[in-house]
CSV table of C-alpha atoms and ligand atoms in Angstrom, one decimal:
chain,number,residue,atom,x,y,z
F,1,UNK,CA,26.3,87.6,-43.1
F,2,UNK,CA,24.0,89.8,-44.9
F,3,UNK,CA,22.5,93.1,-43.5
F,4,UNK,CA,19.0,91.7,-43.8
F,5,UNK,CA,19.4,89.1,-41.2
F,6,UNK,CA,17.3,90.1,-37.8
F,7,UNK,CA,19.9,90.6,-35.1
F,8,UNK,CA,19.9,87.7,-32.4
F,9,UNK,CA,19.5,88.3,-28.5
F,10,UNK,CA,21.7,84.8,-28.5
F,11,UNK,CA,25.4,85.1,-28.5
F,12,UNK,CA,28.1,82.5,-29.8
F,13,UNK,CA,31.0,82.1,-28.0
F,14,UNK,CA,32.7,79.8,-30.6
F,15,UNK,CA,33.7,81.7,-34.1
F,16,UNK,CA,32.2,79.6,-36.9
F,17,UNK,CA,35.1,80.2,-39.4
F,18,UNK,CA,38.2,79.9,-37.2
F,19,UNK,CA,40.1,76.8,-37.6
F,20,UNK,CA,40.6,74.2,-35.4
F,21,UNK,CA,38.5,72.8,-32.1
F,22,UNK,CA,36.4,75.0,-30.3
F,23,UNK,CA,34.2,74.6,-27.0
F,24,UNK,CA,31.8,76.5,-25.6
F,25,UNK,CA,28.2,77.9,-25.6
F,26,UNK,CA,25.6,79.7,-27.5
F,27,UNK,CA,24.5,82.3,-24.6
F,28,UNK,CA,20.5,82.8,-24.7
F,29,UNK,CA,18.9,85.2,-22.4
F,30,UNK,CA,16.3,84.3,-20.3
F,31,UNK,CA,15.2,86.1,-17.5
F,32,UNK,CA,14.0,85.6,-14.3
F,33,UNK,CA,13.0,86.4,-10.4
F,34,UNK,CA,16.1,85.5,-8.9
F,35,UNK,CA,18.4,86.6,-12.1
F,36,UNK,CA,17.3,89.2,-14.4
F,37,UNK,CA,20.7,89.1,-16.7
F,38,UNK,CA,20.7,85.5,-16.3
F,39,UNK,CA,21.6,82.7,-19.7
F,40,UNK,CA,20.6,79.7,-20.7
F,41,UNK,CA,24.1,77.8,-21.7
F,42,UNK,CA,23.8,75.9,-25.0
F,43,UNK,CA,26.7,73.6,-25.6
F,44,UNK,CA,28.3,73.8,-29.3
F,45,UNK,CA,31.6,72.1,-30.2
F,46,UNK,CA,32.8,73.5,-33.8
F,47,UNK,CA,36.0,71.5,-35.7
F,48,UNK,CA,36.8,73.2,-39.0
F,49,UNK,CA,40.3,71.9,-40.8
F,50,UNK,CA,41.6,72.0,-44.9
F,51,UNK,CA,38.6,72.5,-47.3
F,52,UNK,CA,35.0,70.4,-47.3
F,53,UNK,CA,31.4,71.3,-46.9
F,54,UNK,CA,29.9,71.9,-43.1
F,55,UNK,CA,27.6,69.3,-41.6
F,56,UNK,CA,25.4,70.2,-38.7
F,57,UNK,CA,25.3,67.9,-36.3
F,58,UNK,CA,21.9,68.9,-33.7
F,59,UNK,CA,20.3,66.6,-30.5
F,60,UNK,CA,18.1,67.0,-28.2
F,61,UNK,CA,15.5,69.4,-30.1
F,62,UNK,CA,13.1,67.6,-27.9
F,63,UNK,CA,14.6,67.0,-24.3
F,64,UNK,CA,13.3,63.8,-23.7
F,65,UNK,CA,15.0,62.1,-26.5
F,66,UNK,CA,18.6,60.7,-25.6
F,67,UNK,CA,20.3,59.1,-28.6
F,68,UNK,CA,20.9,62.1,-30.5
F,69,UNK,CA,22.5,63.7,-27.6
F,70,UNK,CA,24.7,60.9,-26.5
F,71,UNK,CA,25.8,60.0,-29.7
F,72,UNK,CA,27.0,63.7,-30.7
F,73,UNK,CA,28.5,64.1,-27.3
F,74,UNK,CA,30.6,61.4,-27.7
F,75,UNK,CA,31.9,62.4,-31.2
F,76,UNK,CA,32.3,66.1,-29.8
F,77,UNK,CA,34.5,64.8,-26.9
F,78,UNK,CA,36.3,62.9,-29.3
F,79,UNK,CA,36.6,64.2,-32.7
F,80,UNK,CA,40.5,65.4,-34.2
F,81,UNK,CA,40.5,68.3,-36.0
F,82,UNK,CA,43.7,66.6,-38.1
F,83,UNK,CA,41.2,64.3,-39.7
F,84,UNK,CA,38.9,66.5,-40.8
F,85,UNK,CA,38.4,67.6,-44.3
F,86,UNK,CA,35.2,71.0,-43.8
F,87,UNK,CA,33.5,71.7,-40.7
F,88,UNK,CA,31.6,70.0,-37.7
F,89,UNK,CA,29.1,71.8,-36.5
F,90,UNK,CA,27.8,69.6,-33.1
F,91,UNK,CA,25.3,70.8,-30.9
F,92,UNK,CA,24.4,67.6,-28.8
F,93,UNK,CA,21.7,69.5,-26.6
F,94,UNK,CA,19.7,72.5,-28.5
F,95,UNK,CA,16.7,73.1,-26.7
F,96,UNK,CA,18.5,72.6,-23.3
F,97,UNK,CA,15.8,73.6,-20.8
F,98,UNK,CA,13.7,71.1,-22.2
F,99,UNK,CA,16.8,68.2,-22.0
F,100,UNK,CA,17.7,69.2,-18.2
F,101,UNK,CA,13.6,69.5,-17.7
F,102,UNK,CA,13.5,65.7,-19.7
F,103,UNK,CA,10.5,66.9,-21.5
F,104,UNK,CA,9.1,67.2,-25.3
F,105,UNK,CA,8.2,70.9,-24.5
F,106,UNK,CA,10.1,73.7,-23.2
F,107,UNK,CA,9.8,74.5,-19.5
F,108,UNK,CA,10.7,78.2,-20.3
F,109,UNK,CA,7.4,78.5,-22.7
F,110,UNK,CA,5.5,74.9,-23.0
F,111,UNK,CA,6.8,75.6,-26.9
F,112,UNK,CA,7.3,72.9,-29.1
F,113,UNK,CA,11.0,74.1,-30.3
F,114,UNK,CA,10.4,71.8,-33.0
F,115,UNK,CA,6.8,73.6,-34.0
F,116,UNK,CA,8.8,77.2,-34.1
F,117,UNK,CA,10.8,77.4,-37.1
F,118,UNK,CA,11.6,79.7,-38.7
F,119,UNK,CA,12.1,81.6,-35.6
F,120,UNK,CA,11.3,84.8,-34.3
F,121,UNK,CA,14.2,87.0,-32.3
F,122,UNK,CA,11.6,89.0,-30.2
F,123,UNK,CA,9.4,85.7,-30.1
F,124,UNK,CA,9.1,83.5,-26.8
F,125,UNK,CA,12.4,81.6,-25.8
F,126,UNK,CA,11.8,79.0,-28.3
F,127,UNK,CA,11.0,81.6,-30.9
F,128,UNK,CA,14.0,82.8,-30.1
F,129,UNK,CA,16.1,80.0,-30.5
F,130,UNK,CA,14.7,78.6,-33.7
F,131,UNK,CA,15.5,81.9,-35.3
F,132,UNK,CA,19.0,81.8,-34.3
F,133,UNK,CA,19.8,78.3,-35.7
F,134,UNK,CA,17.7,79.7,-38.5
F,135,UNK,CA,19.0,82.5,-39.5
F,136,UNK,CA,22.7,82.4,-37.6
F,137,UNK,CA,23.6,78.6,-38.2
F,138,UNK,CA,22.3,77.4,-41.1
F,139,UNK,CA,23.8,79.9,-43.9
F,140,UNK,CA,27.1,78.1,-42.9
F,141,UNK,CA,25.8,74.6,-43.3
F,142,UNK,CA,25.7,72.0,-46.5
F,143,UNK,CA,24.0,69.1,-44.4
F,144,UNK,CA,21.8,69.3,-41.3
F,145,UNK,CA,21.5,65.5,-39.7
F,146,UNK,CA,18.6,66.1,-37.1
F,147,UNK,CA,19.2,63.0,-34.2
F,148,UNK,CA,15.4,62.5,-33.0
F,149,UNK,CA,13.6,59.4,-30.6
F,150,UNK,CA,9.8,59.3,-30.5
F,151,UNK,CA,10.4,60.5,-27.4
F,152,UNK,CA,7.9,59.5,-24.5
F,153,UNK,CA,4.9,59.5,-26.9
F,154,UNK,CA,5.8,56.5,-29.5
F,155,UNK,CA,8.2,53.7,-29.9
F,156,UNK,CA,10.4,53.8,-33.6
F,157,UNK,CA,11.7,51.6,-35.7
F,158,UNK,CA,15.3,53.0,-36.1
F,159,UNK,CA,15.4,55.1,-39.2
F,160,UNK,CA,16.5,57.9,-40.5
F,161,UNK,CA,13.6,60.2,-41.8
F,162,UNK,CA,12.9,62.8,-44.6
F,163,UNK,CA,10.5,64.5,-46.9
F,164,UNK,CA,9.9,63.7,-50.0
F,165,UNK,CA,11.3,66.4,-52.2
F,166,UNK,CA,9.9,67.4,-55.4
F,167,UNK,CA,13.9,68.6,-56.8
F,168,UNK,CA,15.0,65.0,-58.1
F,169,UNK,CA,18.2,66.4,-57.7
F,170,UNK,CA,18.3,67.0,-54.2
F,171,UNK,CA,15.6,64.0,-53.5
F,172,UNK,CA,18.5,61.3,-54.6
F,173,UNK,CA,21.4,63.3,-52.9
F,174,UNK,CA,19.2,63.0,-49.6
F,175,UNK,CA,18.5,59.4,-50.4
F,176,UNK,CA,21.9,58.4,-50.8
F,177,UNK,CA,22.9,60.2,-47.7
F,178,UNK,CA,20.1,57.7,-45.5
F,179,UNK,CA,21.3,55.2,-47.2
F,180,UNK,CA,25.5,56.4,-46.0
F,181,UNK,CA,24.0,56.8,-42.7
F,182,UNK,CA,23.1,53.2,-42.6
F,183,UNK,CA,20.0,52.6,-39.9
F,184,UNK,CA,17.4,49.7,-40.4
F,185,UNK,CA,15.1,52.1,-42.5
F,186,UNK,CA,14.9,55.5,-44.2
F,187,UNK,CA,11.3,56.5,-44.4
F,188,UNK,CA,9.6,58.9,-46.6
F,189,UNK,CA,6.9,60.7,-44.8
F,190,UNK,CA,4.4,63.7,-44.4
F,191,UNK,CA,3.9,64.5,-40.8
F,192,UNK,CA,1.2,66.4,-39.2
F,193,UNK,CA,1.6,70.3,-38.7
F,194,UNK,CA,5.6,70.0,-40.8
F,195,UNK,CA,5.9,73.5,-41.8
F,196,UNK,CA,7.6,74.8,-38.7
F,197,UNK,CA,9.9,72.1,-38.2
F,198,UNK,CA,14.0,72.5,-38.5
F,199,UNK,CA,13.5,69.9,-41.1
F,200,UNK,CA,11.3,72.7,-43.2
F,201,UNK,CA,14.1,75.7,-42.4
F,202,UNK,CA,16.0,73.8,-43.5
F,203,UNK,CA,14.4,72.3,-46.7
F,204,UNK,CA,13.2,75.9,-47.7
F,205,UNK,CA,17.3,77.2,-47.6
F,206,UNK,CA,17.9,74.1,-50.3
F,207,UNK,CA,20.4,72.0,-47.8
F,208,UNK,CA,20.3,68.6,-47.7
F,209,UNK,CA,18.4,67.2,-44.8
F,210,UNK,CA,17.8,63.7,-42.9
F,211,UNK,CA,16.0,63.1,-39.2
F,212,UNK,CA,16.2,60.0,-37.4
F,213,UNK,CA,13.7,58.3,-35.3
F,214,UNK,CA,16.8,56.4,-32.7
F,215,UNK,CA,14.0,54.7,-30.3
F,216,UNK,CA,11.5,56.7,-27.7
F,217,UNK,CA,9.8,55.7,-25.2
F,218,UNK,CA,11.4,56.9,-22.7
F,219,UNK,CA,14.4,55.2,-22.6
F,220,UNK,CA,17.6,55.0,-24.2
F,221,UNK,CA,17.6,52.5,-26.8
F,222,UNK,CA,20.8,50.6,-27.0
F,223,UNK,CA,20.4,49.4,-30.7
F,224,UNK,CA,19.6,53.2,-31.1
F,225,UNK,CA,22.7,54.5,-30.1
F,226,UNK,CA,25.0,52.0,-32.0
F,227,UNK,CA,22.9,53.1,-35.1
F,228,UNK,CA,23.0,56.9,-34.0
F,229,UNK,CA,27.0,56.6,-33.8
F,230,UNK,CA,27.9,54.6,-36.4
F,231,UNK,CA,25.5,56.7,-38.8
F,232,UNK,CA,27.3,60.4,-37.6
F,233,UNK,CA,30.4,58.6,-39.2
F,234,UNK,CA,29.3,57.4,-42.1
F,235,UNK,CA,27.6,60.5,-42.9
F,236,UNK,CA,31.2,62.2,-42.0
F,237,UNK,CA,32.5,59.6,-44.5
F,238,UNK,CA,29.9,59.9,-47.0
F,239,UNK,CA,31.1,63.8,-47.5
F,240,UNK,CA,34.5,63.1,-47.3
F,241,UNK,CA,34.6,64.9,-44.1
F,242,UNK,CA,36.4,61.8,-42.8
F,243,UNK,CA,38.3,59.2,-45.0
F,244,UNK,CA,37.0,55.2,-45.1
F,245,UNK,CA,34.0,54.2,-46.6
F,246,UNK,CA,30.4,54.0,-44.9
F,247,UNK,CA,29.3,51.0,-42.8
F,248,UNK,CA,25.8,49.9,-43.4
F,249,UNK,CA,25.9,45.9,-42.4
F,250,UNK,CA,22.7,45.3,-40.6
F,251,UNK,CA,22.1,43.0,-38.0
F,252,UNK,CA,20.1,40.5,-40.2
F,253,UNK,CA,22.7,40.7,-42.7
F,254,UNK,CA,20.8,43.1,-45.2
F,255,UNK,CA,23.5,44.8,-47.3
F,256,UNK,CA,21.9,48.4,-46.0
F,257,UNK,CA,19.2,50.7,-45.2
F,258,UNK,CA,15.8,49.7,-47.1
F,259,UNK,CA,14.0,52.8,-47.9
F,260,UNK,CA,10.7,53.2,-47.2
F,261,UNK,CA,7.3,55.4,-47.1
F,262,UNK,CA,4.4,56.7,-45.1
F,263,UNK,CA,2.4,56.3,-48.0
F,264,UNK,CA,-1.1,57.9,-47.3
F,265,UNK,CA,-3.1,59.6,-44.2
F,266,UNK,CA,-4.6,56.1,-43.6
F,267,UNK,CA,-1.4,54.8,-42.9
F,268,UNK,CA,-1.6,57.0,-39.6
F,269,UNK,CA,-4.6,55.5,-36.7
F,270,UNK,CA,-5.8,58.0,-34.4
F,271,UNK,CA,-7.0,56.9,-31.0
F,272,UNK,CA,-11.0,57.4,-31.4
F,273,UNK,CA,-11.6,57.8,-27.8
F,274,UNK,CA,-9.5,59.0,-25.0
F,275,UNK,CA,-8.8,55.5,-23.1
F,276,UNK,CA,-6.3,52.7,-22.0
F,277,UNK,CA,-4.5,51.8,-25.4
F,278,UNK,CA,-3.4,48.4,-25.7
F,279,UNK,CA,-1.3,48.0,-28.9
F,280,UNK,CA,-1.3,44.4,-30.8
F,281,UNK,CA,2.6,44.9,-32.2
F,282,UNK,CA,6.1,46.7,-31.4
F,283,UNK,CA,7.6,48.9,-34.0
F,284,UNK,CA,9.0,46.7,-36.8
F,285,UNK,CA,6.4,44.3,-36.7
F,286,UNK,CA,4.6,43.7,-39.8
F,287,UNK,CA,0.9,44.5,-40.3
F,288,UNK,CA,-2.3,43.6,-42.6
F,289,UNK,CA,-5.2,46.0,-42.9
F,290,UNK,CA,-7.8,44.9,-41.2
F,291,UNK,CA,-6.1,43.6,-38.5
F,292,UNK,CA,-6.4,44.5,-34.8
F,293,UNK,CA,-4.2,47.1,-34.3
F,294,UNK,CA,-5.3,47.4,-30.3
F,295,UNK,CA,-7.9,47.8,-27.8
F,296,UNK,CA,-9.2,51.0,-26.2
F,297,UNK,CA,-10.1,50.4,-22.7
F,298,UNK,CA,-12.6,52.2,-20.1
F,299,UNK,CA,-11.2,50.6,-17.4
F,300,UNK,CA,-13.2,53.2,-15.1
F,301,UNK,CA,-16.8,51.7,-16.1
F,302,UNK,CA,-17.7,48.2,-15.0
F,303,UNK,CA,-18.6,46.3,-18.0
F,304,UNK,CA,-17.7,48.1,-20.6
F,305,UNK,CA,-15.8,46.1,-23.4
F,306,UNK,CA,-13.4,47.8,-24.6
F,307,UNK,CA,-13.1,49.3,-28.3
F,308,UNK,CA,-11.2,47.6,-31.3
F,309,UNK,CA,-9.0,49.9,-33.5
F,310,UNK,CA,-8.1,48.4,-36.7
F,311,UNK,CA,-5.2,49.1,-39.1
F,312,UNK,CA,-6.4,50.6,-42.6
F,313,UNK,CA,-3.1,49.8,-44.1
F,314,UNK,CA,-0.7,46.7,-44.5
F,315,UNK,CA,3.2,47.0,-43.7
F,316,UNK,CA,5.5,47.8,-41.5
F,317,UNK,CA,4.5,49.7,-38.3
F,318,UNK,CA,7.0,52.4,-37.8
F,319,UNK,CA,5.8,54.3,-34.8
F,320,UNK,CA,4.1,51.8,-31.9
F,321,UNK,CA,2.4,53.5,-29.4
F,322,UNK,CA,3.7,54.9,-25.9
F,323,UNK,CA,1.6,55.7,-23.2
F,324,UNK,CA,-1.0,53.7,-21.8
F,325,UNK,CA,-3.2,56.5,-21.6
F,326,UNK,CA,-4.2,58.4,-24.9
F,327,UNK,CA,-6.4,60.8,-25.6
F,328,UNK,CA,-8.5,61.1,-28.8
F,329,UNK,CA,-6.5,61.8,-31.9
F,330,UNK,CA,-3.4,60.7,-30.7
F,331,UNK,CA,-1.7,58.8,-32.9
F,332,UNK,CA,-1.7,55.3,-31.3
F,333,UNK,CA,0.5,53.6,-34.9
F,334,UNK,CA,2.1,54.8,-38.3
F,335,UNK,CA,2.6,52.4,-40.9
F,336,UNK,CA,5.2,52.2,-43.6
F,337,UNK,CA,5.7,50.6,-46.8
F,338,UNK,CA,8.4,50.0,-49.2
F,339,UNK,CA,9.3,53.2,-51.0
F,340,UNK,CA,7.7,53.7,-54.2
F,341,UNK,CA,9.0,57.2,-56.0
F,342,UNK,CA,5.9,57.3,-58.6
F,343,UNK,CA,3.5,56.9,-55.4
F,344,UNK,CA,5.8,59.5,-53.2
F,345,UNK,CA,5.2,61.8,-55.9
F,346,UNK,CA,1.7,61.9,-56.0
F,347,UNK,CA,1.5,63.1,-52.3
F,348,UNK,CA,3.9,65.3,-52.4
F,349,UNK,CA,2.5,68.2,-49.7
F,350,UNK,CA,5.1,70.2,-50.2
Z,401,ZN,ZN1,11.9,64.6,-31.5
């Protein structure tokens, strides 16, 4: 590791380069009344056999998503060493405070884990922990695959995710990866505030990187799992980390993965009031501009009709709304089309 690196208050028990199957925990610090040496035990499971490139393998990032975290919890249980080919990094539950606490946000800062990145080791928990995947993890890996839900606050379509990446060389290695990983869709996308996301740090160190969107809210998706698993593999396959060949059959038949596109800010409808929402369509369903995309209700004033939020795009909604009750400038629907790489270009915001 070079001298340069800012030392980390979190400790690894597993050894990153040591052959074999290891077990254990990265051991964070944390503080408190009734345990001032106490540690915050993050579960890691690292394979390493022969010669191949390292794939990271990271859930629960937000602790109220529970795909990610079941699917690389199962392959950590049951993953032999003998038929690998490189390293397995898997850590099913990274920000786990926030996975035991079943919330989007740390209950050790009310941080956004996934808003910290790049880290800071002197920064708030969260801080803390970004920088150690930062700037301890990832200088060992070739592929971070990033197992996400929409969490309590949307509903997905099951996809895997990723920018759009002005390298063309690393732009069709990541598409060909989405489309080994095999879920419904692989969408192209700007997010809002995406600098500080793992995705970024991860981006900005040149490794090739994919998110999924498994399901949200609030519940385990069963479709989402199946997808979660069976993409893990093929990504393990699609490296040669494991022998056999992808599988990307989708439930309609479709051959594989049909990439798409968040194509434009418009494509994104922000709740204009706080109020009831009252979505017209679930994620998948397919959209026209103009139409009613839901009703805003004031359900606490007698008479008052509710308002009528309209889509100003046409496709494919990705994100459907979760709660009832939004506030203004939530995102209430996100709406995808087919992936276009002359379009993609010309909103790169990278
Ligand atoms: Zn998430």
């Amino acid at each position: 590791m070079a001298s340069e690196v800012a030392a980390s208050r979190i400790r690894s028990e597993v050894d990153f380069d040591k052959p074999g199957r290891q077990a254990g925990y990265l051991r964070a610090p944390l503080s408190r009344n009734t345990s001032g040496w106490g540690t915050v035990e993050i579960p890691i499971v690292v394979v390493k056999n022969g010669r191949g490139p390292t794939i990271l393998l990271t859930g629960g990032v937000h602790g109220d998503e529970y795909e990610g975290p079941i699917a690389i919890s199962r392959l950590a249980r049951s993953l032999d060493p003998a038929s690998v080919q490189g390293r397995v990094i898997m850590i099913p539950a990274l920000n786990i405070p926030a996975v035991l606490n079943d919330t989007r946000l740390s209950p050790v800062d009310g941080r956004d884990l996934n808003r910290c990145f790049p880290g800071d080791p002197r920064g708030t928990f969260s801080e803390m922990l970004a920088h150690f995947v930062d700037a301890w993890i990832l200088p060992h890996v070739d592929v971070s695959i990033d197992l996400h839900t929409a969490g309590h606050s949307m509903d997905a379509a099951l996809s895997t995710n990723m920018h759009y990446l002005p390298d063309p060389d690393i732009r069709q290695r990541t598409l060909a990866a989405a489309e080994a990983f095999g879920a419904p869709y692989n969408v192209v996308f700007w997010g809002v505030d995406e600098g500080a996301t793992l995705t970024s740090s991860v981006e900005r160190r040149g490794i090739l990187s994919l998110g999924t969107e498994l399901g949200g809210w609030g519940r385990v998706n069963v479709e989402g799992v199946r997808i979660g698993e069976r993409g893990i593999l093929n990504i393990l396959k699609h490296f040669d980390v494991l022998e056999g060949r992808p599988e990307t059959i989708q439930r309609d038949g479709a051959a594989g993965t049909r990439h798409m596109m968040v194509r434009d800010p418009d494509c994104y409808i922000f709740a204009p009031a706080g109020g009831l929402f009252e979505p017209c369509d679930l994620a998948g369903a397919e959209v026209y501009a103009g139409d009613r995309a839901g009703w805003l209700h004031f359900v606490e004033d007698v008479d008052r009709p509710p308002i009528e939020v309209h889509h100003r795009r046409s496709g494919i909604v990705w994100m459907a709304s979760g709660p009832g009750r939004v506030q203004r400038g939530d995102v209430v629907c996100v709406v995808m089309n087919d992936y276009d790489d002359a379009a993609a270009s010309m909103q790169d915001r990278s």
